[in-house]
XYZ file of C-alpha atoms in Angstrom:
599
model
C 0.031 -0.094 0.151
C 1.357 3.902 -0.920
C 1.763 4.687 2.924
C 3.709 1.501 4.037
C 6.085 2.440 1.352
C 6.124 6.364 2.693
C 6.615 5.211 6.470
C 9.665 2.952 5.013
C 11.201 5.510 3.217
C 10.580 8.196 6.118
C 12.152 5.562 8.834
C 15.010 5.040 6.454
C 15.462 9.034 6.621
C 15.127 9.240 10.582
C 18.080 6.453 10.810
C 20.547 8.009 8.837
C 21.099 11.355 10.566
C 24.151 13.104 10.078
C 27.131 12.612 12.613
C 26.909 13.781 16.022
C 29.079 15.295 18.647
C 30.999 13.199 20.267
C 34.348 12.616 21.914
C 37.304 12.936 19.077
C 39.657 10.172 20.896
C 38.962 6.761 20.728
C 41.187 5.908 23.917
C 39.009 7.988 26.583
C 38.306 6.203 30.002
C 34.853 5.595 31.041
C 35.373 5.314 34.528
C 37.536 6.347 37.681
C 37.951 4.781 40.826
C 34.202 4.762 42.276
C 32.953 6.930 39.838
C 32.248 3.864 37.503
C 30.298 5.677 35.011
C 31.419 8.762 32.974
C 29.293 9.545 30.073
C 29.944 11.762 27.337
C 29.707 15.045 27.498
C 31.562 14.644 30.611
C 35.251 12.510 29.797
C 38.799 12.072 31.327
C 41.658 12.941 29.430
C 42.342 15.085 26.454
C 39.623 15.115 23.616
C 37.255 12.998 25.615
C 34.833 16.001 26.703
C 33.116 18.389 25.290
C 33.871 21.329 26.312
C 36.366 22.273 29.217
C 33.786 22.457 32.265
C 33.146 18.988 31.680
C 36.810 17.585 32.302
C 36.867 15.292 35.187
C 40.226 15.078 36.353
C 41.365 11.346 37.575
C 43.963 11.197 40.425
C 45.434 7.835 40.052
C 48.152 8.595 43.363
C 45.471 7.043 45.602
C 43.971 3.832 46.132
C 41.712 3.528 44.623
C 41.744 6.486 42.091
C 39.855 9.766 42.757
C 37.434 11.336 40.145
C 37.530 15.576 40.583
C 35.618 17.951 38.673
C 37.610 20.058 36.053
C 40.812 20.399 38.597
C 39.056 21.366 41.538
C 39.122 19.206 44.776
C 35.758 18.389 44.273
C 35.389 14.435 44.437
C 32.752 13.540 41.883
C 31.033 10.388 42.942
C 28.379 9.874 39.902
C 27.016 11.556 37.121
C 23.596 11.220 35.620
C 22.538 11.741 32.246
C 19.034 14.197 33.588
C 21.417 16.748 34.401
C 22.724 15.801 38.018
C 26.012 15.126 39.250
C 26.974 13.930 42.928
C 30.164 15.386 44.563
C 31.623 15.239 48.297
C 31.580 18.528 50.525
C 32.944 18.972 53.653
C 30.645 19.753 57.011
C 31.254 22.702 59.125
C 32.094 22.849 62.265
C 32.064 25.192 65.132
C 33.479 23.771 68.461
C 33.909 25.313 71.777
C 35.556 24.367 75.295
C 33.573 24.066 78.651
C 34.496 28.108 78.981
C 32.340 28.560 76.147
C 34.991 29.559 74.349
C 35.987 29.074 70.651
C 38.132 25.930 69.566
C 37.476 25.275 66.201
C 35.829 26.724 63.341
C 35.389 25.296 59.736
C 33.162 27.098 57.088
C 34.128 25.753 53.796
C 32.667 27.594 50.950
C 31.670 26.707 47.331
C 32.452 27.985 44.272
C 30.388 26.837 41.427
C 30.659 28.893 38.083
C 29.318 26.234 35.530
C 26.877 24.726 37.807
C 24.281 25.289 40.574
C 23.543 23.281 44.089
C 20.168 21.254 43.209
C 17.550 22.836 45.494
C 15.367 19.910 44.668
C 17.397 16.913 45.210
C 19.719 18.547 48.657
C 18.632 19.850 52.276
C 20.242 22.265 54.308
C 20.727 20.661 58.086
C 21.916 22.365 60.927
C 23.151 19.861 64.228
C 23.395 20.723 67.896
C 22.248 22.123 71.309
C 23.619 25.968 70.328
C 23.123 26.417 66.736
C 22.546 28.923 64.217
C 23.070 27.604 60.823
C 22.971 29.824 57.779
C 23.528 29.297 54.168
C 24.647 32.430 51.849
C 25.003 32.483 48.520
C 25.027 34.143 45.215
C 22.739 33.344 41.993
C 24.191 35.401 39.401
C 24.733 39.007 41.029
C 21.545 38.567 43.479
C 22.593 37.471 46.649
C 20.928 34.571 49.193
C 20.888 33.721 52.494
C 18.615 31.055 54.487
C 19.138 29.177 57.936
C 17.884 27.160 60.855
C 18.207 27.252 64.570
C 18.403 23.700 66.272
C 18.361 24.387 70.369
C 18.218 21.695 73.392
C 19.760 21.448 76.783
C 20.736 18.155 76.711
C 21.861 15.105 74.024
C 19.348 13.237 76.143
C 16.409 15.038 74.092
C 17.834 13.629 70.820
C 15.357 11.780 68.523
C 15.135 10.361 65.366
C 13.740 13.816 63.944
C 15.184 16.578 62.327
C 12.595 19.186 63.592
C 14.315 21.854 66.053
C 15.624 19.926 68.764
C 19.304 18.964 68.232
C 18.550 19.293 64.306
C 17.168 21.470 61.901
C 16.813 21.139 58.127
C 14.819 23.518 55.699
C 15.003 23.248 51.404
C 17.993 25.989 49.880
C 17.646 28.705 47.080
C 16.994 27.939 43.563
C 20.191 28.302 41.220
C 22.918 28.932 44.125
C 26.298 29.258 42.223
C 28.486 30.073 45.096
C 27.679 29.736 48.912
C 29.406 29.444 51.932
C 28.293 27.806 55.295
C 28.187 29.822 58.557
C 27.592 28.485 61.805
C 27.297 30.637 65.165
C 25.936 30.289 68.823
C 23.653 32.273 70.852
C 25.634 31.307 74.138
C 28.447 29.887 72.952
C 27.433 26.021 74.507
C 27.537 27.759 77.937
C 23.660 26.794 78.499
C 24.370 23.058 77.546
C 23.972 20.741 80.473
C 27.087 18.528 80.047
C 30.334 18.679 77.968
C 29.100 16.167 75.425
C 28.291 18.517 73.128
C 30.878 21.094 72.191
C 29.927 21.034 68.660
C 27.894 22.800 66.060
C 27.409 21.290 62.050
C 26.065 22.386 58.890
C 26.133 20.773 55.938
C 24.019 20.558 52.816
C 23.144 16.931 51.509
C 21.478 14.990 49.319
C 18.473 13.715 50.514
C 17.957 10.889 52.181
C 21.762 10.188 52.302
C 21.806 11.268 56.110
C 19.486 10.121 59.040
C 19.477 12.504 62.009
C 20.600 10.020 65.626
C 22.602 9.910 68.312
C 24.928 7.862 66.593
C 25.380 9.861 63.451
C 25.755 12.962 65.909
C 28.671 11.073 67.367
C 30.047 9.758 63.698
C 30.036 13.875 63.494
C 31.887 14.633 66.574
C 34.563 11.945 66.160
C 34.996 12.765 62.559
C 34.046 9.633 61.416
C 31.617 11.936 59.010
C 33.691 15.187 57.782
C 32.258 14.827 54.318
C 28.690 14.060 53.061
C 27.474 13.716 49.397
C 25.869 16.951 47.661
C 23.656 17.007 44.388
C 24.775 19.603 41.859
C 22.941 20.799 38.260
C 24.377 20.433 35.221
C 23.853 21.983 31.638
C 25.003 22.931 28.660
C 25.899 26.115 28.269
C 27.883 28.572 30.746
C 26.409 31.571 32.939
C 27.786 33.814 29.735
C 25.601 31.516 27.275
C 21.838 32.145 28.734
C 19.752 30.575 25.742
C 16.903 28.847 24.769
C 16.818 25.436 22.845
C 15.782 27.624 19.875
C 19.023 29.698 19.992
C 21.016 26.735 20.599
C 20.087 25.106 17.928
C 21.748 27.755 15.395
C 24.968 27.180 17.518
C 27.548 25.483 15.575
C 28.430 23.520 18.851
C 24.847 22.672 19.515
C 25.433 19.574 21.701
C 21.832 17.209 20.847
C 23.247 15.960 17.126
C 22.842 12.811 18.179
C 19.774 10.234 16.468
C 16.811 10.616 18.072
C 17.453 13.242 20.356
C 16.327 16.751 20.988
C 16.915 20.108 23.406
C 15.115 20.702 26.545
C 14.629 23.883 28.067
C 16.646 23.671 31.613
C 14.426 24.575 34.529
C 16.490 24.162 37.638
C 18.248 27.331 37.966
C 21.097 26.423 35.421
C 22.276 28.160 32.571
C 22.072 26.119 29.507
C 20.150 23.227 27.979
C 19.671 19.501 28.136
C 19.549 16.420 25.501
C 16.905 13.723 25.441
C 16.054 10.746 23.890
C 13.034 11.208 21.937
C 10.230 8.857 22.647
C 10.634 5.184 22.143
C 14.092 5.437 22.611
C 16.929 5.340 25.249
C 20.439 5.758 26.115
C 23.106 8.761 25.697
C 21.627 11.437 23.827
C 25.059 13.642 23.568
C 26.540 11.089 20.681
C 25.987 9.120 17.642
C 23.984 6.501 17.981
C 23.511 7.154 21.343
C 19.657 6.693 21.575
C 18.864 3.196 21.176
C 15.896 1.661 19.815
C 13.525 0.889 22.852
C 12.070 -2.513 21.680
C 8.673 -2.792 22.837
C 7.931 -6.452 21.633
C 10.975 -8.034 23.238
C 10.137 -5.852 26.766
C 6.314 -7.006 26.404
C 5.902 -10.327 25.083
C 2.136 -9.974 25.625
C 1.500 -6.716 23.010
C -0.230 -7.752 19.701
C -1.405 -10.876 21.361
C -2.852 -13.269 19.320
C -1.812 -11.052 16.318
C 2.688 -10.586 15.950
C 4.494 -7.414 17.463
C 6.867 -5.636 14.543
C 9.475 -3.421 16.233
C 9.966 -0.068 14.586
C 12.387 2.721 15.300
C 10.551 4.410 18.114
C 7.240 2.139 17.936
C 5.936 -0.619 16.924
C 3.139 -2.088 15.131
C 0.683 -5.235 15.338
C 0.477 -7.717 12.365
C -3.168 -9.567 13.114
C -4.901 -12.553 12.283
C -7.919 -12.254 9.936
C -10.973 -11.460 12.291
C -9.004 -9.098 14.542
C -8.649 -5.292 14.290
C -5.599 -3.649 14.491
C -5.857 -0.872 17.009
C -2.357 0.206 16.824
C -1.445 -0.923 20.391
C -2.833 -4.639 20.071
C -5.457 -7.072 18.429
C -9.353 -6.842 18.986
C -11.335 -9.339 17.667
C -13.801 -7.808 15.179
C -17.178 -8.109 15.960
C -20.397 -6.187 17.016
C -20.236 -6.881 20.379
C -17.155 -4.959 20.484
C -18.410 -1.993 18.876
C -21.539 -1.997 20.907
C -19.499 -1.912 24.051
C -17.380 0.961 22.954
C -21.058 2.711 22.412
C -21.417 2.648 25.813
C -18.918 4.339 27.405
C -19.277 7.292 24.416
C -22.411 8.422 25.994
C -21.916 11.819 28.255
C -24.390 13.754 29.936
C -25.319 17.383 27.657
C -25.150 19.311 31.470
C -21.982 17.866 32.165
C -20.320 19.419 28.841
C -22.019 22.548 29.679
C -20.288 22.709 33.033
C -17.252 21.288 31.917
C -17.377 24.428 29.020
C -18.616 26.867 31.597
C -21.651 26.776 28.943
C -19.241 27.062 26.046
C -17.548 30.535 27.141
C -16.092 32.139 24.421
C -12.812 32.124 26.081
C -13.149 28.303 26.057
C -12.530 28.425 22.181
C -9.746 26.467 20.522
C -10.813 26.583 17.552
C -13.246 27.549 14.493
C -14.035 26.878 11.022
C -17.371 25.562 8.233
C -17.996 22.343 11.151
C -18.615 25.029 13.972
C -16.636 25.280 16.933
C -14.307 23.416 19.244
C -13.950 24.219 23.037
C -11.696 23.021 25.992
C -13.981 21.485 28.616
C -12.422 20.273 31.958
C -14.506 17.073 33.150
C -15.280 16.975 37.007
C -12.264 14.519 37.502
C -9.916 17.298 35.985
C -9.229 15.956 32.432
C -8.663 18.174 29.978
C -10.715 17.442 26.888
C -11.442 19.332 23.341
C -15.470 19.025 22.436
C -16.372 19.621 19.095
C -19.666 21.748 18.517
C -21.447 22.037 15.066
C -23.658 24.777 14.035
C -27.611 24.584 15.140
C -29.399 24.274 12.017
C -27.351 22.789 9.545
C -27.618 18.961 8.950
C -24.923 18.498 6.653
C -22.667 18.968 9.660
C -24.799 16.710 11.457
C -24.311 14.269 9.173
C -20.285 14.616 9.077
C -20.396 14.409 12.904
C -22.503 10.657 12.437
C -20.202 10.288 10.038
C -17.127 11.100 12.384
C -18.348 8.561 15.436
C -18.935 5.652 12.519
C -15.238 6.026 11.533
C -13.328 6.658 14.577
C -15.476 3.584 16.261
C -13.368 1.592 14.118
C -10.157 3.405 14.859
C -7.928 3.258 17.957
C -4.161 4.174 17.154
C -1.587 6.218 18.893
C -1.730 8.343 16.092
C -5.193 9.345 15.170
C -6.862 11.727 18.219
C -8.800 9.330 20.624
C -12.330 9.778 20.811
C -13.441 9.733 24.125
C -17.295 10.268 23.991
C -20.230 12.057 22.323
C -23.536 13.355 23.148
C -26.896 13.690 20.884
C -29.418 14.730 23.663
C -29.296 18.043 21.646
C -30.572 19.484 18.725
C -26.394 19.907 17.646
C -24.431 16.587 17.840
C -21.431 16.998 20.059
C -18.152 15.035 20.417
C -15.802 14.653 23.249
C -12.304 13.969 22.194
C -8.573 14.065 24.051
C -7.498 17.108 24.668
C -3.771 17.457 22.785
C -2.127 20.212 24.313
C 0.465 21.881 21.610
C -1.502 23.142 18.954
C -1.770 21.916 15.264
C 1.194 21.377 13.198
C 0.190 24.771 10.351
C 0.599 26.536 14.100
C 4.117 25.480 14.850
C 5.352 25.702 11.195
C 3.668 29.051 9.848
C 4.348 30.513 13.276
C 5.469 33.882 11.706
C 6.585 35.338 15.282
C 9.266 32.277 15.324
C 8.437 31.410 18.609
C 8.500 27.754 18.060
C 10.942 26.226 15.579
C 10.476 22.465 14.971
C 13.957 20.914 14.464
C 14.815 18.587 11.708
C 14.442 15.673 13.569
C 11.004 16.589 15.086
C 9.538 17.177 11.326
C 10.924 13.651 10.257
C 8.730 12.259 13.151
C 5.888 13.820 12.922
C 6.050 12.893 9.080
C 6.626 9.501 9.957
C 4.087 9.186 12.637
C 0.974 11.171 10.349
C 2.025 8.167 7.330
C 2.072 5.211 10.024
C -1.478 6.528 11.281
C -2.833 6.787 7.219
C -1.195 3.521 6.983
C -3.155 2.226 9.223
C -6.520 3.938 7.837
C -5.961 2.734 4.690
C -4.979 -1.419 5.480
C -5.434 -2.377 9.201
C -8.548 -1.242 9.837
C -11.580 -4.019 9.161
C -12.654 -1.821 6.038
C -10.216 0.852 4.463
C -10.386 4.422 5.383
C -9.509 7.277 3.124
C -9.296 10.454 5.471
C -10.462 13.241 2.457
C -8.560 16.139 4.500
C -5.278 15.630 5.482
C -3.764 18.953 6.014
C -1.610 20.267 8.393
C -4.625 22.009 10.513
C -5.996 18.652 10.880
C -2.383 17.067 12.609
C -2.171 17.807 16.212
C 1.197 17.585 18.536
C 0.726 16.866 22.066
C 3.622 18.332 24.334
C 6.226 15.699 23.114
C 5.494 16.446 19.710
C 3.576 13.292 18.695
C 1.481 13.514 15.864
C -2.056 12.860 16.396
C -4.291 12.907 12.664
C -7.564 14.255 13.536
C -11.239 15.341 11.925
C -12.779 12.492 10.139
C -16.008 14.571 9.308
C -15.434 14.021 5.727
C -13.908 9.883 5.937
C -14.745 7.671 3.913
C -15.343 3.993 4.049
C -13.950 1.565 0.680
C -15.543 -1.941 0.825
C -12.546 -4.140 0.594
C -13.619 -5.177 -2.801
C -13.593 -2.269 -4.194
C -10.069 -0.068 -4.444
C -11.979 3.207 -5.389
C -15.297 4.814 -4.798
C -17.163 7.751 -6.852
C -18.554 10.187 -4.607
C -19.074 13.936 -4.274
C -15.896 15.868 -4.280
C -14.547 16.996 -0.834
C -11.377 18.410 0.776
C -9.428 22.037 1.231
C -7.929 23.547 -1.568
C -4.339 23.279 -1.633
C -4.476 19.728 -0.486
C -7.010 18.621 -2.959
C -5.896 15.508 -4.972
C -6.267 16.910 -8.570
C -6.918 14.381 -10.303
C -9.746 13.332 -7.371
C -11.188 16.985 -8.053
C -11.645 16.161 -11.890
C -12.893 12.534 -12.114
C -14.508 12.528 -8.551
C -13.020 8.546 -8.251
C -11.794 8.568 -4.498
C -8.789 6.519 -3.508
C -5.945 5.933 -1.013
C -4.006 7.798 -4.007
C -6.031 11.345 -2.802
C -4.249 11.201 0.543
C -1.287 10.644 -0.925
C -1.188 14.042 -2.610
C -2.658 15.932 0.519
C 0.320 13.963 2.288
C 2.640 15.548 0.066
C 1.733 18.863 0.681
C 2.252 18.032 4.346
C 5.712 17.261 3.562
C 6.034 20.198 1.828
C 4.919 21.777 4.382
C 7.294 20.405 6.954
C 10.032 21.630 4.326
C 8.152 25.356 4.609
C 8.617 25.073 0.448
C 5.866 26.585 -2.445
C 4.892 23.828 -4.451
C 6.044 25.763 -7.364
C 9.505 25.947 -6.661
C 9.849 22.822 -4.594
C 14.374 23.258 -3.985
C 14.195 26.828 -4.036
C 12.450 27.953 -0.510
C 13.559 26.119 2.150
C 13.011 26.720 6.150
C 16.334 28.297 7.044
C 15.807 27.373 10.444
C 16.543 24.187 9.643
C 18.815 24.084 6.917
C 22.513 23.108 8.027
C 25.086 21.295 6.269
C 24.724 17.993 8.189
C 20.913 17.221 6.797
C 21.154 19.001 3.486
C 20.841 15.575 1.864
C 18.068 14.190 3.885
C 16.113 17.589 2.859
C 16.806 16.691 -0.559
C 15.236 13.182 -0.318
C 11.908 14.189 1.448
C 11.447 17.003 -1.019
C 11.464 14.350 -4.017
C 9.501 12.634 -1.806
C 6.915 15.275 -1.417
C 7.330 15.906 -5.152
C 6.250 12.296 -5.838
C 3.124 12.548 -3.825
C 2.591 15.857 -5.354
C 2.170 14.306 -8.942
C -0.754 15.059 -10.589
C -0.945 11.376 -12.279
C -1.875 9.078 -9.385
C 0.735 6.204 -11.386
C 3.464 8.752 -10.236
C 2.801 8.566 -6.649
C 5.303 6.146 -4.155
C 4.058 2.606 -4.949
């Protein structure tokens, strides 16, 4: 079938991405003593790291060797690709004798030019019976200070909680780069009933890595515990390069060039960005071939039963036996009982929909067209939905709504918008869909303000998912379905930029014993197949042509100058070949004669 070939062609393109940023040397160590995993962009040795701030220095003079951040004395214990690093940091001490005289004071400073202390994974802890603990630091040029107080008359009142009696704890401010831990005593320990509590202690520590007790206090006192783990946040970029993903993608040193990787905005106060593997992939997004396909078929042997599961890059599909429907995520027995069962769950009360939309308030309108309006609704369980309401008195629109219900009853695919319910107890039918939060593909590729620029890999992914949905409609449903209105405004994107094909009001079933259907021409000018327009003969080639227009839009190409006008935001020296391949594919789809479409 046509879209089966299209899916394969697009998948091949996705899997031939240009080389990514990666270590220049092939002799890079991946561990150092207790630091058992050093993932790129970090590296040990010359030409093994992304830039100098990611250098890990391995000191082989100790046994076992110790890993340090750059050329500092910060001992690195672990590094994760989700933007966190665990280091060891000194405990602050402030000690007195029985004459209330200070005899020892240690208040270490931490300077983090390119890193921040995690406010979500750390706690600031103060310990002692006469303790005022402060952490003072900076975020950029802004100064911060916070602290807590711990007091008691004797160690005898110590318990296992850190609630102010012998121990206090608080969260630290977000985005701290440089800080000092300070300790003071109100009475220089002169009010303590015994001499067994000569010191105050304070430290920033990874959550759940220090449990307060009399035993842990004794370990601090006899210096068995002098250092504790602390979590730092890291990101690509530095304090002089505070930039969005959109800006980062235009830099020559953009780090997310790995196959199936994309940029993620940092929200923890660090300057810069992270890379992550696309949905359906896992691994290191900073290196070539670092994001590997997750084999859903291998990981879940029950998928598609009683059919066979076929793994695809970032996805999977089912090959179902006869009399079973391919739902996109499994095989379901095709009989009237199954469809009747689905009809039961689609009944939603009119009053509930009125409440969900605040009586169809204009502020809730998501979009409108010749069919009517789509409203955002909030159901009693706080689930967001999209509610489609046709125009009053328009019998044609009512018929299209009923047609859409009939079509969607046969469809269950991850890349087709999900129908949750309907309401027919009013003069105008209402359809309720899963709410897709990130707008239409049209908005993202024709956004004149350029506030959202889709990366090339995301565009390929969206095209592939759209082709997979259309291939499913044409060949995997019990009766083939021709969408008839494939266009970028009918392709919705969720927060992960997963494509959801929508609007089946114009769709038609083609009996399995026929390969075409004579029908009144319907569709959107600009997307409408000229051959279908002139002959009224509806075939799956009609959707192929419309999909070709969408491909051209993803390239931001005018149809009359296919290779001349390409979106400058997605062109670089690494994807020129792919752009030409997709442009050629779009050109084949847009052939006026269906025989020239992809087979």
